[in-house]
Amino acid sequence: MTPAGSDDPRWDELVENFRTLDQDAPREPSAQEREQQLRKLFNTGPGALPGPRDYQPQDDQEDGGEQFIPEEPPALGSGNPLVNLAWTAAVGGPVGLLLCVILFRSAPTFVYIGLAIAAVLGTAYLLLRLPTERDPGDDGARV
């Protein structure tokens, strides 16, 4: 490599071209410059009206409005004990059968029959408790 200002004018011309290319090369804008460009782009012209993301609801507490407070749901285990027993039989029967088949193959026959009967009776009781008629005054709005 020959130093700058050498005897070869062609080489000097190439080096000078590279220096000017480096100065004119576009640079990546910083985050602050990019944010300003985006604000300028989207906050001018006919689209400068606020959009749906600019919406902020009014606070009802300042206006003296009432706040909706849902009623306290009932505790999970405080229902009808017969229904809880039926759910236990309907779910526990097949689970018990599966565990007996996998872990305790030599279980007596009456265990298998008892678990199967418990599952069938629990499911039948739950199905019989379903409402048969629809309430005409119920619009289904309350879950």
Short mmCIF file of C-alpha atoms in Angstrom, two decimals:
data_model
loop_
_atom_site.label_atom_id
_atom_site.label_comp_id
_atom_site.label_asym_id
_atom_site.label_seq_id
_atom_site.Cartn_x
_atom_site.Cartn_y
_atom_site.Cartn_z
CA MET A 1 0.00 0.00 0.00
CA THR A 2 1.30 3.38 -0.84
CA PRO A 3 0.82 6.38 1.46
CA ALA A 4 -1.41 9.33 0.52
CA GLY A 5 0.24 11.84 -1.78
CA SER A 6 2.16 9.11 -3.57
CA ASP A 7 3.33 9.08 -7.15
CA ASP A 8 0.23 7.30 -8.41
CA PRO A 9 -2.53 9.85 -9.13
CA ARG A 10 -5.08 7.10 -9.77
CA TRP A 11 -4.60 5.76 -6.23
CA ASP A 12 -5.00 9.22 -4.72
CA GLU A 13 -8.23 9.68 -6.65
CA LEU A 14 -9.64 6.38 -5.32
CA VAL A 15 -8.75 7.26 -1.74
CA GLU A 16 -10.39 10.68 -2.07
CA ASN A 17 -13.54 9.08 -3.53
CA PHE A 18 -13.80 6.76 -0.53
CA ARG A 19 -13.47 9.69 1.88
CA THR A 20 -16.31 11.59 0.21
CA LEU A 21 -18.49 8.45 0.07
CA ASP A 22 -18.07 7.97 3.81
CA GLN A 23 -19.16 11.54 4.55
CA ASP A 24 -22.25 11.38 2.33
CA ALA A 25 -23.41 7.97 3.55
CA PRO A 26 -26.83 8.06 5.27
CA ARG A 27 -26.75 7.24 8.94
CA GLU A 28 -29.37 5.45 11.02
CA PRO A 29 -31.56 7.94 12.94
CA SER A 30 -31.52 7.77 16.71
CA ALA A 31 -34.58 6.70 18.69
CA GLN A 32 -35.41 10.28 19.58
CA GLU A 33 -35.15 11.41 15.94
CA ARG A 34 -37.32 8.48 14.83
CA GLU A 35 -39.96 9.36 17.44
CA GLN A 36 -40.02 12.96 16.25
CA GLN A 37 -40.39 11.81 12.64
CA LEU A 38 -43.30 9.56 13.55
CA ARG A 39 -45.03 12.32 15.54
CA LYS A 40 -44.60 14.69 12.62
CA LEU A 41 -45.92 12.08 10.20
CA PHE A 42 -49.01 11.03 12.18
CA ASN A 43 -49.96 14.25 14.00
CA THR A 44 -50.42 16.52 11.01
CA GLY A 45 -52.96 16.88 8.26
CA PRO A 46 -56.56 15.71 8.24
CA GLY A 47 -55.73 12.61 10.31
CA ALA A 48 -54.68 14.69 13.32
CA LEU A 49 -57.96 13.92 15.13
CA PRO A 50 -57.64 11.65 18.16
CA GLY A 51 -58.15 7.97 17.45
CA PRO A 52 -59.60 5.11 19.48
CA ARG A 53 -56.33 4.57 21.33
CA ASP A 54 -56.45 8.14 22.60
CA TYR A 55 -59.79 7.52 24.36
CA GLN A 56 -59.80 7.82 28.13
CA PRO A 57 -63.04 7.01 29.96
CA GLN A 58 -64.45 9.48 32.42
CA ASP A 59 -64.11 8.53 36.05
CA ASP A 60 -67.63 7.89 37.38
CA GLN A 61 -66.51 8.37 40.98
CA GLU A 62 -65.96 12.10 40.39
CA ASP A 63 -69.49 12.51 39.02
CA GLY A 64 -71.09 10.77 41.98
CA GLY A 65 -72.19 7.80 39.81
CA GLU A 66 -72.80 4.39 41.25
CA GLN A 67 -70.17 1.73 40.87
CA PHE A 68 -71.21 -1.84 40.03
CA ILE A 69 -70.27 -4.27 42.79
CA PRO A 70 -71.17 -7.89 42.01
CA GLU A 71 -72.75 -10.00 44.71
CA GLU A 72 -70.56 -12.41 46.61
CA PRO A 73 -70.56 -15.89 44.99
CA PRO A 74 -71.51 -18.81 47.20
CA ALA A 75 -68.80 -21.05 48.64
CA LEU A 76 -67.92 -24.07 46.51
CA GLY A 77 -68.59 -26.84 49.00
CA SER A 78 -71.72 -25.43 50.61
CA GLY A 79 -74.30 -26.93 48.29
CA ASN A 80 -76.57 -29.90 48.58
CA PRO A 81 -74.56 -32.81 50.09
CA LEU A 82 -76.34 -35.31 47.84
CA VAL A 83 -75.22 -33.40 44.74
CA ASN A 84 -71.65 -33.32 46.05
CA LEU A 85 -71.81 -37.09 46.61
CA ALA A 86 -73.18 -37.61 43.09
CA TRP A 87 -70.35 -35.57 41.57
CA THR A 88 -67.82 -37.56 43.60
CA ALA A 89 -69.33 -40.84 42.38
CA ALA A 90 -69.66 -39.70 38.75
CA VAL A 91 -66.03 -38.54 38.57
CA GLY A 92 -64.46 -40.86 41.13
CA GLY A 93 -65.95 -44.06 39.69
CA PRO A 94 -64.15 -43.93 36.32
CA VAL A 95 -60.97 -42.61 37.94
CA GLY A 96 -61.08 -45.43 40.49
CA LEU A 97 -61.65 -48.00 37.73
CA LEU A 98 -58.68 -46.65 35.79
CA LEU A 99 -56.43 -46.74 38.84
CA CYS A 100 -57.55 -50.28 39.69
CA VAL A 101 -56.80 -51.49 36.17
CA ILE A 102 -53.37 -49.86 36.14
CA LEU A 103 -52.17 -50.36 39.72
CA PHE A 104 -54.27 -53.07 41.36
CA ARG A 105 -55.12 -55.69 38.75
CA SER A 106 -55.90 -58.39 41.26
CA ALA A 107 -58.67 -56.36 42.90
CA PRO A 108 -61.80 -58.35 43.73
CA THR A 109 -64.61 -58.27 41.22
CA PHE A 110 -66.99 -56.50 43.60
CA VAL A 111 -64.61 -53.45 43.65
CA TYR A 112 -64.86 -53.12 39.86
CA ILE A 113 -68.63 -53.63 39.91
CA GLY A 114 -69.05 -51.18 42.82
CA LEU A 115 -67.04 -48.45 41.10
CA ALA A 116 -68.97 -48.94 37.86
CA ILE A 117 -72.32 -48.80 39.65
CA ALA A 118 -71.24 -45.69 41.59
CA ALA A 119 -70.27 -43.94 38.33
CA VAL A 120 -73.56 -44.87 36.64
CA LEU A 121 -75.72 -43.88 39.63
CA GLY A 122 -73.90 -40.58 40.17
CA THR A 123 -74.22 -39.64 36.50
CA ALA A 124 -77.89 -40.67 36.41
CA TYR A 125 -78.70 -38.59 39.51
CA LEU A 126 -77.00 -35.52 38.04
CA LEU A 127 -78.85 -35.94 34.75
CA LEU A 128 -82.20 -36.34 36.49
CA ARG A 129 -81.65 -33.11 38.44
CA LEU A 130 -81.32 -31.06 35.26
CA PRO A 131 -84.22 -28.68 34.66
CA THR A 132 -86.78 -30.02 32.20
CA GLU A 133 -88.51 -26.73 31.40
CA ARG A 134 -87.17 -23.33 30.61
CA ASP A 135 -88.27 -20.34 32.66
CA PRO A 136 -90.15 -17.99 30.26
CA GLY A 137 -89.16 -14.92 32.29
CA ASP A 138 -85.45 -15.73 32.13
CA ASP A 139 -83.66 -13.86 29.34
CA GLY A 140 -80.31 -15.56 30.07
CA ALA A 141 -78.55 -12.29 30.85
CA ARG A 142 -77.30 -13.44 34.21
CA VAL A 143 -74.63 -16.12 34.32
#
